[in-house]
PDB file of C-alpha atoms in Angstrom:
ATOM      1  CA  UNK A   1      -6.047   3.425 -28.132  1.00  0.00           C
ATOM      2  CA  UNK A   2      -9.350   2.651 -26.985  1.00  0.00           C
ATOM      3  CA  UNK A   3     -11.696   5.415 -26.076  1.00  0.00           C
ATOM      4  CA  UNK A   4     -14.724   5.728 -23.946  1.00  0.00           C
ATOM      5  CA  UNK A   5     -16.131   8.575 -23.911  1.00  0.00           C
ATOM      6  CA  UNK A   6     -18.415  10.300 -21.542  1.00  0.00           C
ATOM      7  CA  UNK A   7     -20.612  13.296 -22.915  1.00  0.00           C
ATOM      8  CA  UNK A   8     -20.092  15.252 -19.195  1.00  0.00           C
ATOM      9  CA  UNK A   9     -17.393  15.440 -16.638  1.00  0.00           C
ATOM     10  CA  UNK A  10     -20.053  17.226 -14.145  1.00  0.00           C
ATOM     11  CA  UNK A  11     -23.719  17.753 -14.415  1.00  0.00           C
ATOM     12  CA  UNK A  12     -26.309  19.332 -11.604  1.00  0.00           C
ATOM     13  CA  UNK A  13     -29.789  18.443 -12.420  1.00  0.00           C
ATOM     14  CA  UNK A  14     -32.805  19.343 -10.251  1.00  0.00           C
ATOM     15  CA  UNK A  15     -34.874  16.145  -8.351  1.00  0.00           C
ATOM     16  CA  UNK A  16     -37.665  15.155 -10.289  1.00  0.00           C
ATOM     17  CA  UNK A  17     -35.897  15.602 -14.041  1.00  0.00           C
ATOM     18  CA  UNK A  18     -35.304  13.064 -16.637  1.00  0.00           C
ATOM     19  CA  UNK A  19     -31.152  12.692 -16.690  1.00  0.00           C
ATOM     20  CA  UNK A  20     -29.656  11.723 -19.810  1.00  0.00           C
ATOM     21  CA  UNK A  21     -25.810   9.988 -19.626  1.00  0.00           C
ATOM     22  CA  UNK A  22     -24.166   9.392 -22.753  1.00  0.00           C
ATOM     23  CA  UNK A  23     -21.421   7.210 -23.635  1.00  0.00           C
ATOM     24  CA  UNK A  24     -19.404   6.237 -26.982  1.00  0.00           C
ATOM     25  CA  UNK A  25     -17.239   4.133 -27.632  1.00  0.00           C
ATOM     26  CA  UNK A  26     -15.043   3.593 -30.637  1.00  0.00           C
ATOM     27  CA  UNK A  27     -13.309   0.097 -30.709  1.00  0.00           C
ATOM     28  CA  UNK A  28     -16.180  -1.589 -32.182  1.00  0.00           C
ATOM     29  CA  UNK A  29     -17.056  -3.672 -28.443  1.00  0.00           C
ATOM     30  CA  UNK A  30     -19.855  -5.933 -28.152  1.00  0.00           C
ATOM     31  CA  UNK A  31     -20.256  -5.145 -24.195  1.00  0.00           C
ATOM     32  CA  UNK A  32     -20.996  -1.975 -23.031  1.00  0.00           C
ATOM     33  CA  UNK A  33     -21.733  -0.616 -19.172  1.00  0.00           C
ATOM     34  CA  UNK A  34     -22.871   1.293 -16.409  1.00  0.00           C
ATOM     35  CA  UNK A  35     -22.101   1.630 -13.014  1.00  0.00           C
ATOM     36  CA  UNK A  36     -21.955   3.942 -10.046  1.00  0.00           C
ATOM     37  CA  UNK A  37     -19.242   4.615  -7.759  1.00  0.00           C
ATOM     38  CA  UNK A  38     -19.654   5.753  -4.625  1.00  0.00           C
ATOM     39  CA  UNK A  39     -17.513   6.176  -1.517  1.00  0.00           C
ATOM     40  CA  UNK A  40     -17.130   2.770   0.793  1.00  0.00           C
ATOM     41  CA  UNK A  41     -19.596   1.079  -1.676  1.00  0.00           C
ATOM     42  CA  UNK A  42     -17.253   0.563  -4.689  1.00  0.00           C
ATOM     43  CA  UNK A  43     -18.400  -0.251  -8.205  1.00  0.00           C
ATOM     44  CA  UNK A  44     -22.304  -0.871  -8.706  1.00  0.00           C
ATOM     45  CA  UNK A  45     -23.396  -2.591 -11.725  1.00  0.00           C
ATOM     46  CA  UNK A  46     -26.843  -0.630 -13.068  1.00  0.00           C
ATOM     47  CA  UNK A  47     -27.071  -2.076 -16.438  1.00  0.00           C
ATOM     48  CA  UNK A  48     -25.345  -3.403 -19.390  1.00  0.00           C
ATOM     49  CA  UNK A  49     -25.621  -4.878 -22.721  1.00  0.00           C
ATOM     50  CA  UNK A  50     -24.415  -8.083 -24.630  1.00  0.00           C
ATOM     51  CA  UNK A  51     -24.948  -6.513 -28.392  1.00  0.00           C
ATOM     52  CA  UNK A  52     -27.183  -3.685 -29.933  1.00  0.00           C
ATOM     53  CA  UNK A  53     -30.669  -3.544 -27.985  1.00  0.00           C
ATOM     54  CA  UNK A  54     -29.750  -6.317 -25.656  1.00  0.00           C
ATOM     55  CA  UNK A  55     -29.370  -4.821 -22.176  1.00  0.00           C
ATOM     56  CA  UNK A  56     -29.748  -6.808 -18.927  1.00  0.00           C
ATOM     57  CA  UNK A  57     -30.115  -5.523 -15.386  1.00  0.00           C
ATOM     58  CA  UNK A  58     -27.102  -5.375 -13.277  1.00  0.00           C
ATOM     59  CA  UNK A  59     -27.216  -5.180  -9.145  1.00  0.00           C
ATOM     60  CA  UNK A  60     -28.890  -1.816  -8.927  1.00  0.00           C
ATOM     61  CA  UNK A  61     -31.231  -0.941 -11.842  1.00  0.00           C
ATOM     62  CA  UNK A  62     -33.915   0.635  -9.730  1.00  0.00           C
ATOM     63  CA  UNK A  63     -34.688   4.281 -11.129  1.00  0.00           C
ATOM     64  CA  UNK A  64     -32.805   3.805 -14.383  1.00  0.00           C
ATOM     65  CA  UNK A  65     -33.602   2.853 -17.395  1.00  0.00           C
ATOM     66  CA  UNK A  66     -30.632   1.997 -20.274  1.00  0.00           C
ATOM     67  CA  UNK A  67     -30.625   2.541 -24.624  1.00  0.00           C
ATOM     68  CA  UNK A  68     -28.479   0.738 -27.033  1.00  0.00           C
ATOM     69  CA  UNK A  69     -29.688   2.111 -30.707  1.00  0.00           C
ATOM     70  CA  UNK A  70     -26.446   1.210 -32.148  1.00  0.00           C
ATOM     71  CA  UNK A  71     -23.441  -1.127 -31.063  1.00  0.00           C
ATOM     72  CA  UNK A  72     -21.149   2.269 -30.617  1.00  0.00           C
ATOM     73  CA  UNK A  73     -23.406   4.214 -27.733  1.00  0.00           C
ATOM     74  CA  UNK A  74     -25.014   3.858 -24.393  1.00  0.00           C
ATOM     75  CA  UNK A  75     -27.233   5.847 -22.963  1.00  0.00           C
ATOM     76  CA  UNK A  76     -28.174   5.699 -19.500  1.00  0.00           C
ATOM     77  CA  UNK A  77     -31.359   7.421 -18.214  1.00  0.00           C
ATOM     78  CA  UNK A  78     -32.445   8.428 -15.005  1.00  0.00           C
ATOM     79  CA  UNK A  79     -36.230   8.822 -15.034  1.00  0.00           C
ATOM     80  CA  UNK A  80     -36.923  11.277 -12.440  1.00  0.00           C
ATOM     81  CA  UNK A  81     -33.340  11.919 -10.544  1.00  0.00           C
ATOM     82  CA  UNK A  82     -33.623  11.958  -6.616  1.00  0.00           C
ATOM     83  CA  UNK A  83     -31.247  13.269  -4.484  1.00  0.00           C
ATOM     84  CA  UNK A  84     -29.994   9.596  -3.592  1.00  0.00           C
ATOM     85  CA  UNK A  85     -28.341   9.116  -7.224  1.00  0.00           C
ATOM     86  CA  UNK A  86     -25.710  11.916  -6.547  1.00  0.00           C
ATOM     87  CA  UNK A  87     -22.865   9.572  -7.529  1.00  0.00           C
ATOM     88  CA  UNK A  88     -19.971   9.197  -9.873  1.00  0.00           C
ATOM     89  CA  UNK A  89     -21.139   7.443 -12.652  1.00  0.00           C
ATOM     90  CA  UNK A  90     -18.700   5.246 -14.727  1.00  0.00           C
ATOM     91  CA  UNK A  91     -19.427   4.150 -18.453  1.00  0.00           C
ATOM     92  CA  UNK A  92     -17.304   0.994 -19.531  1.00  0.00           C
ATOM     93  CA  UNK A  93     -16.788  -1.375 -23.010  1.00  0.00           C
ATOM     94  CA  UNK A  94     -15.219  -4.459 -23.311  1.00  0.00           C
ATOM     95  CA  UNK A  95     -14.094  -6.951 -26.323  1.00  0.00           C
ATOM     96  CA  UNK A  96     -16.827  -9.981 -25.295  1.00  0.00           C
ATOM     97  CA  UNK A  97     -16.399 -12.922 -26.466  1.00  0.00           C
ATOM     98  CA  UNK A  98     -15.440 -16.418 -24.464  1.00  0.00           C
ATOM     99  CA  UNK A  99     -12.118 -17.005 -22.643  1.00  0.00           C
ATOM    100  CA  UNK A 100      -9.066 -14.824 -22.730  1.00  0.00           C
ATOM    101  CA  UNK A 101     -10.779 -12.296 -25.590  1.00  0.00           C
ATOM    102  CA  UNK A 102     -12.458 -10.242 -22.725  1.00  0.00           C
ATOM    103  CA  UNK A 103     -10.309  -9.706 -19.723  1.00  0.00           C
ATOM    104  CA  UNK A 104     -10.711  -5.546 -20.144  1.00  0.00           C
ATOM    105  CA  UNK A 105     -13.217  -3.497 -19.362  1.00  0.00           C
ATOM    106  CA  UNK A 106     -12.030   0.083 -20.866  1.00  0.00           C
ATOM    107  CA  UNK A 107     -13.480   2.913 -18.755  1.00  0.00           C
ATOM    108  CA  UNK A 108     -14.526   6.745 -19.404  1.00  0.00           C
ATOM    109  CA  UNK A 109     -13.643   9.732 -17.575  1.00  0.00           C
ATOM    110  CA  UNK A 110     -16.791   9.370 -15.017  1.00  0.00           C
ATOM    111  CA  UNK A 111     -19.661  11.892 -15.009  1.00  0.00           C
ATOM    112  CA  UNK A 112     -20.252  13.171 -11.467  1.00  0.00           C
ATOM    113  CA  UNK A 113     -23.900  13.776 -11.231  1.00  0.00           C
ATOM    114  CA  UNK A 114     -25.361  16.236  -8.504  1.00  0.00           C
ATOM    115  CA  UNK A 115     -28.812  15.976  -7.883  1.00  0.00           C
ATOM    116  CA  UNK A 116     -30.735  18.971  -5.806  1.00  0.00           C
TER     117      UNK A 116
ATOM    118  CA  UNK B   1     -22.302 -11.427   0.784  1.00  0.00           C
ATOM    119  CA  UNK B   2     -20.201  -9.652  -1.874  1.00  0.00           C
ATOM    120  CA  UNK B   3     -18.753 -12.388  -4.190  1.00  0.00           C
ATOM    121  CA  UNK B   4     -15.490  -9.994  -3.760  1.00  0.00           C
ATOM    122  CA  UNK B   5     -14.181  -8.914  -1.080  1.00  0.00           C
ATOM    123  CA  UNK B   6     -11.568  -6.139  -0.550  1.00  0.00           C
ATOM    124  CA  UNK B   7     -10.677  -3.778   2.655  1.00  0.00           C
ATOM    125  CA  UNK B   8     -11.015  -0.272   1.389  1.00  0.00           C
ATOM    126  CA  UNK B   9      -7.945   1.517   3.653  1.00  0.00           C
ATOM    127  CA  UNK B  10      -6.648   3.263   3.230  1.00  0.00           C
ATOM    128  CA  UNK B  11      -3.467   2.382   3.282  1.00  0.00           C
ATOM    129  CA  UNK B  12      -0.815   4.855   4.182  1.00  0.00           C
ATOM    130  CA  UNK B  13       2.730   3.828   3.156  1.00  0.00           C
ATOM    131  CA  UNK B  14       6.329   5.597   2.850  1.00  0.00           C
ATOM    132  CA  UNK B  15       8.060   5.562  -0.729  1.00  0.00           C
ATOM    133  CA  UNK B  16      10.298   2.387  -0.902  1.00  0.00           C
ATOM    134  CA  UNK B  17       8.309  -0.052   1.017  1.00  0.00           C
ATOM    135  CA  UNK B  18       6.625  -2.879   0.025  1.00  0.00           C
ATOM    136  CA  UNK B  19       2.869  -2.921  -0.741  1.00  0.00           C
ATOM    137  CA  UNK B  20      -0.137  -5.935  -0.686  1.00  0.00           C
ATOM    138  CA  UNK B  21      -2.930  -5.257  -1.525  1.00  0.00           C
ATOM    139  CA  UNK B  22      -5.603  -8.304  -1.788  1.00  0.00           C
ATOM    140  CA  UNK B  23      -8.722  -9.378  -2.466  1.00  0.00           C
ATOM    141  CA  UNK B  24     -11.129 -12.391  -1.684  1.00  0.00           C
ATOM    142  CA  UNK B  25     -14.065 -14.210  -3.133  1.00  0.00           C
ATOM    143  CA  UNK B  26     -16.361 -16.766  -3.019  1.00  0.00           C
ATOM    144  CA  UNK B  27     -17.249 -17.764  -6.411  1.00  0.00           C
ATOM    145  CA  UNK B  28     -15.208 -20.868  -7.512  1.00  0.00           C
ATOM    146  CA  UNK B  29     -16.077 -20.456 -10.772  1.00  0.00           C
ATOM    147  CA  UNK B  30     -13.868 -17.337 -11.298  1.00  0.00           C
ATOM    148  CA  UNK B  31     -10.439 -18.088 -13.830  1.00  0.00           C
ATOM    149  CA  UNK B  32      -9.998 -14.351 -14.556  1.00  0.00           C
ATOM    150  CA  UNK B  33      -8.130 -11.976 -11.993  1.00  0.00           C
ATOM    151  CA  UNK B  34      -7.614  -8.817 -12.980  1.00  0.00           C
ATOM    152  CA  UNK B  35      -5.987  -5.142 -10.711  1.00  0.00           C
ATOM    153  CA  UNK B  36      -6.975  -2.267 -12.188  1.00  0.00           C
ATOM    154  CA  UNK B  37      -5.875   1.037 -10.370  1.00  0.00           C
ATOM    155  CA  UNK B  38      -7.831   4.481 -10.764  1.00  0.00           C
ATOM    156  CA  UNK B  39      -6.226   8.014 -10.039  1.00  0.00           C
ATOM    157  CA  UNK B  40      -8.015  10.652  -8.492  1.00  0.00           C
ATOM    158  CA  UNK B  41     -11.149  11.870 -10.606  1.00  0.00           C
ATOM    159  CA  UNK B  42     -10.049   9.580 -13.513  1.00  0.00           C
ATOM    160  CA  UNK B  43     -11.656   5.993 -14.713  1.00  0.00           C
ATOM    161  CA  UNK B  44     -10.151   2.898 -13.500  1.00  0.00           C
ATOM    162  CA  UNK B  45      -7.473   1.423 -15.747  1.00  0.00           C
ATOM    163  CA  UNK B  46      -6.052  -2.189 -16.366  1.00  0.00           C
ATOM    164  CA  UNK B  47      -3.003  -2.676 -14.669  1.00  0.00           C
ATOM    165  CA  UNK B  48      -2.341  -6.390 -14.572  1.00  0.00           C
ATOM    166  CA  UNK B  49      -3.905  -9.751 -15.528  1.00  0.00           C
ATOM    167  CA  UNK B  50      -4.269 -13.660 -14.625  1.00  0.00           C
ATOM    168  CA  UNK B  51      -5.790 -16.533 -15.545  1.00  0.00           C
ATOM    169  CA  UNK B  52      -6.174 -19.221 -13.083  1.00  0.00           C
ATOM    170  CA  UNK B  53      -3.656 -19.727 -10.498  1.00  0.00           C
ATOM    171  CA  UNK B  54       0.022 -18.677 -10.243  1.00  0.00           C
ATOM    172  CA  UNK B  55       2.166 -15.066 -10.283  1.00  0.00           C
ATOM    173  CA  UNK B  56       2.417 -12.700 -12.582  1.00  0.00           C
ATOM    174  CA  UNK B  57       5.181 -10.239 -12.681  1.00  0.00           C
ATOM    175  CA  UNK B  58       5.211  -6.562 -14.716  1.00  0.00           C
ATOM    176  CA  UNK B  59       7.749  -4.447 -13.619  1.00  0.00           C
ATOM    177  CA  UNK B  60       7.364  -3.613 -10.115  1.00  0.00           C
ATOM    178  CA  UNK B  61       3.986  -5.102 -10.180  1.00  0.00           C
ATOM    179  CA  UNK B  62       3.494  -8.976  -9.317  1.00  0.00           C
ATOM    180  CA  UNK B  63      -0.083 -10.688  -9.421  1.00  0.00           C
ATOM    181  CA  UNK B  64      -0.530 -13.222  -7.410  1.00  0.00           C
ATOM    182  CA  UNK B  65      -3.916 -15.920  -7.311  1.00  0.00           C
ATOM    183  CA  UNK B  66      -4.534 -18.660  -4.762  1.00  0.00           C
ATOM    184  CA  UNK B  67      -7.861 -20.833  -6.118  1.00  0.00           C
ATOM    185  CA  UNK B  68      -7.525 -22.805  -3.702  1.00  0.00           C
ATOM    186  CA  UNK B  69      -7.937 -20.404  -0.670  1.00  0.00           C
ATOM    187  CA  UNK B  70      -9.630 -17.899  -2.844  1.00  0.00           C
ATOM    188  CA  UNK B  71      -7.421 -15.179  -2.543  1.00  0.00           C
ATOM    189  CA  UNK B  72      -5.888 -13.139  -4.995  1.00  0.00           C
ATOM    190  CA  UNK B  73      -3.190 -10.376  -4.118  1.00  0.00           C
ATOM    191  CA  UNK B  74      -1.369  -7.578  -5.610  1.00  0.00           C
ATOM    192  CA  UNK B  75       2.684  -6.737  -4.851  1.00  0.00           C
ATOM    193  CA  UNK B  76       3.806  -3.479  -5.417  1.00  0.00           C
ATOM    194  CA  UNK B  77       7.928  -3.371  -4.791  1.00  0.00           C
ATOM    195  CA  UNK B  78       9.783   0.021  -4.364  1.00  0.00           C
ATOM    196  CA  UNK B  79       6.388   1.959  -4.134  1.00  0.00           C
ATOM    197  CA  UNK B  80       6.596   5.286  -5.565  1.00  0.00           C
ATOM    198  CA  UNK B  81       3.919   8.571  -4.905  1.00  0.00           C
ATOM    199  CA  UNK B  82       2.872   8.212  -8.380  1.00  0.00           C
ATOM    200  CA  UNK B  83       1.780   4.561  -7.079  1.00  0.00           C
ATOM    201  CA  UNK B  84      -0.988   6.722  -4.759  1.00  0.00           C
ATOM    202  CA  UNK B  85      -4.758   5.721  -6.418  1.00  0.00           C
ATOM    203  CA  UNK B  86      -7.178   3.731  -5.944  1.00  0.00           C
ATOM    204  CA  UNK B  87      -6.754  -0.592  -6.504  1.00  0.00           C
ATOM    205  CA  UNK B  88      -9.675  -1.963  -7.478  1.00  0.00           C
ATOM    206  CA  UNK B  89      -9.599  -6.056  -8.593  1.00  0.00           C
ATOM    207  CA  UNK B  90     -12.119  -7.835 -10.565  1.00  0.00           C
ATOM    208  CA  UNK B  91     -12.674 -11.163 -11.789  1.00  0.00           C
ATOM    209  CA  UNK B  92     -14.438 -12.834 -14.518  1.00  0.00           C
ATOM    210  CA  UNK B  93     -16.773 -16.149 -14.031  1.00  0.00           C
ATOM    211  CA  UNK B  94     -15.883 -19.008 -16.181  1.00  0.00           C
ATOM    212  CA  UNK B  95     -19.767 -19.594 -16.667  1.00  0.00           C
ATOM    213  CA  UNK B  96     -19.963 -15.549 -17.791  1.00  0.00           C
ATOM    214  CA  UNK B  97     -17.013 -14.382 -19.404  1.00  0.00           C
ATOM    215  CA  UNK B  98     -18.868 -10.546 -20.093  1.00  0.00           C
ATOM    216  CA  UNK B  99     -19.706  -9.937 -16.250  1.00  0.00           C
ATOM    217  CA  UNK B 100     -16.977  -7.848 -14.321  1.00  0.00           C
ATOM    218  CA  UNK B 101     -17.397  -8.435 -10.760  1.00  0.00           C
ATOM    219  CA  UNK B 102     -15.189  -5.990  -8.970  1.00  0.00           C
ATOM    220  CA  UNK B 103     -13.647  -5.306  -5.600  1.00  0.00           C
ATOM    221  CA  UNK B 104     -14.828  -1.721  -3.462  1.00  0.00           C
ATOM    222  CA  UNK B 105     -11.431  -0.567  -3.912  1.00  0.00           C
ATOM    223  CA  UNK B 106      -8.055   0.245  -1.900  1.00  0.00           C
ATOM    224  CA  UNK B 107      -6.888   3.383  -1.194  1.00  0.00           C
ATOM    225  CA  UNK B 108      -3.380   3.390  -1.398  1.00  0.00           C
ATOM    226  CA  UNK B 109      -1.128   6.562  -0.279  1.00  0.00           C
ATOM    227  CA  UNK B 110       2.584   6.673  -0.095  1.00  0.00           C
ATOM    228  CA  UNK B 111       4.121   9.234   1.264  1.00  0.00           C
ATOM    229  CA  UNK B 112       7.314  10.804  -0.118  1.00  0.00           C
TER     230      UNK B 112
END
């Protein structure tokens, strides 16, 4: 089975520190990504990434910043949390590729991120 | 405008009935459709998938897409508790097969 995991269920970080996310996957997938859930607003693309130190911005990158070192891990980084990015956040993979190859996106657990 | 569209709920049904759930967009470049459905506190999860137009059927599940009105929906027949989650669908662009573009989510209940 495919796995995507997400270093925290639940974190509480103070406004003003630098948040680290982490995220591994281990099917050897081209795409990784992140998004936020929140209630009413759905998924939120922030960022994601084609191959290894390729990342593109999704619908919300303001106040994050992403890191792809190698193909298996994605970081996401928050670079001075405010109290407006207390959110579930959602780390995903999928196959890439053209056509039928890359109709899943394999999710993680979701790391709900206070910020106060 | 959202490129997908989707009523949140929720949606409060009792077990046995019939559920639809849909979804609608505007990009006429979408040939993926996909339903995923996420439990309470969990990730989302692939339930079902099409390609282009036409029904699907797994089980009690049946996808169903409409290109031509842009509307895709989601059957659920003898609906169950363990149905109760969220439905979230998503589509993929046939100009960017690596972009999910996904629906807010329905919140589905059914009630024993």
């Amino acid at each position: 089975d495919v796995k995507v995991t997400q270093s925290s269920r639940y974190l509480v970080k103070r406004t003003g520190e630098k948040v680290f996310l982490e995220c591994v996957q281990d099917m050897d997938h081209e795409n990784m990504f992140w998004y936020r859930q929140d209630p009413g607003l759905g998924l939120r693309l922030i960022y994601f990434s084609y191959d290894v130190k390729m990342k593109e911005k999704g619908d919300i990158p303001e106040g994050y910043s992403v890191s792809r070192e190698k193909k298996e891990r994605f970081s996401l980084i928050l670079e001075s949390a405010s109290t407006n990015q207390t959110s579930m956040y959602l780390c995903a993979s999928s196959p890439g590729g053209a056509g039928g190859t890359n109709t899943e996106a394999f999710f993680g657990q979701g790391t709900r991120l206070t910020v106060v | 405008q959202k490129e997908v569209e989707q009523d949140p709920g929720p949606l409060s049904v009792p077990e046995g009935a019939i559920v639809s759930l849909n979804c609608t967009y505007s990009n006429s470049a979408f040939q993926y459709f996909m339903w995923y459905r996420q439990y309470s506190r969990k990730g989302p999860e692939l339930l079902m998938y099409t390609y282009s137009s036409g029904n699907k059927e797994d089980g009690r599940f049946t996808a169903q897409v409409d290109k031509s009105s842009k509307y895709i929906s989601l059957f659920i027949r003898d609906s169950q508790p363990s149905d109760s989650a969220t439905y979230l669908c998503a589509m993929l662009s046939a100009y960017n097969f690596n972009k999910f573009y996904f629906g807010s989510g329905t919140k589905l209940n059914v009630k024993p």
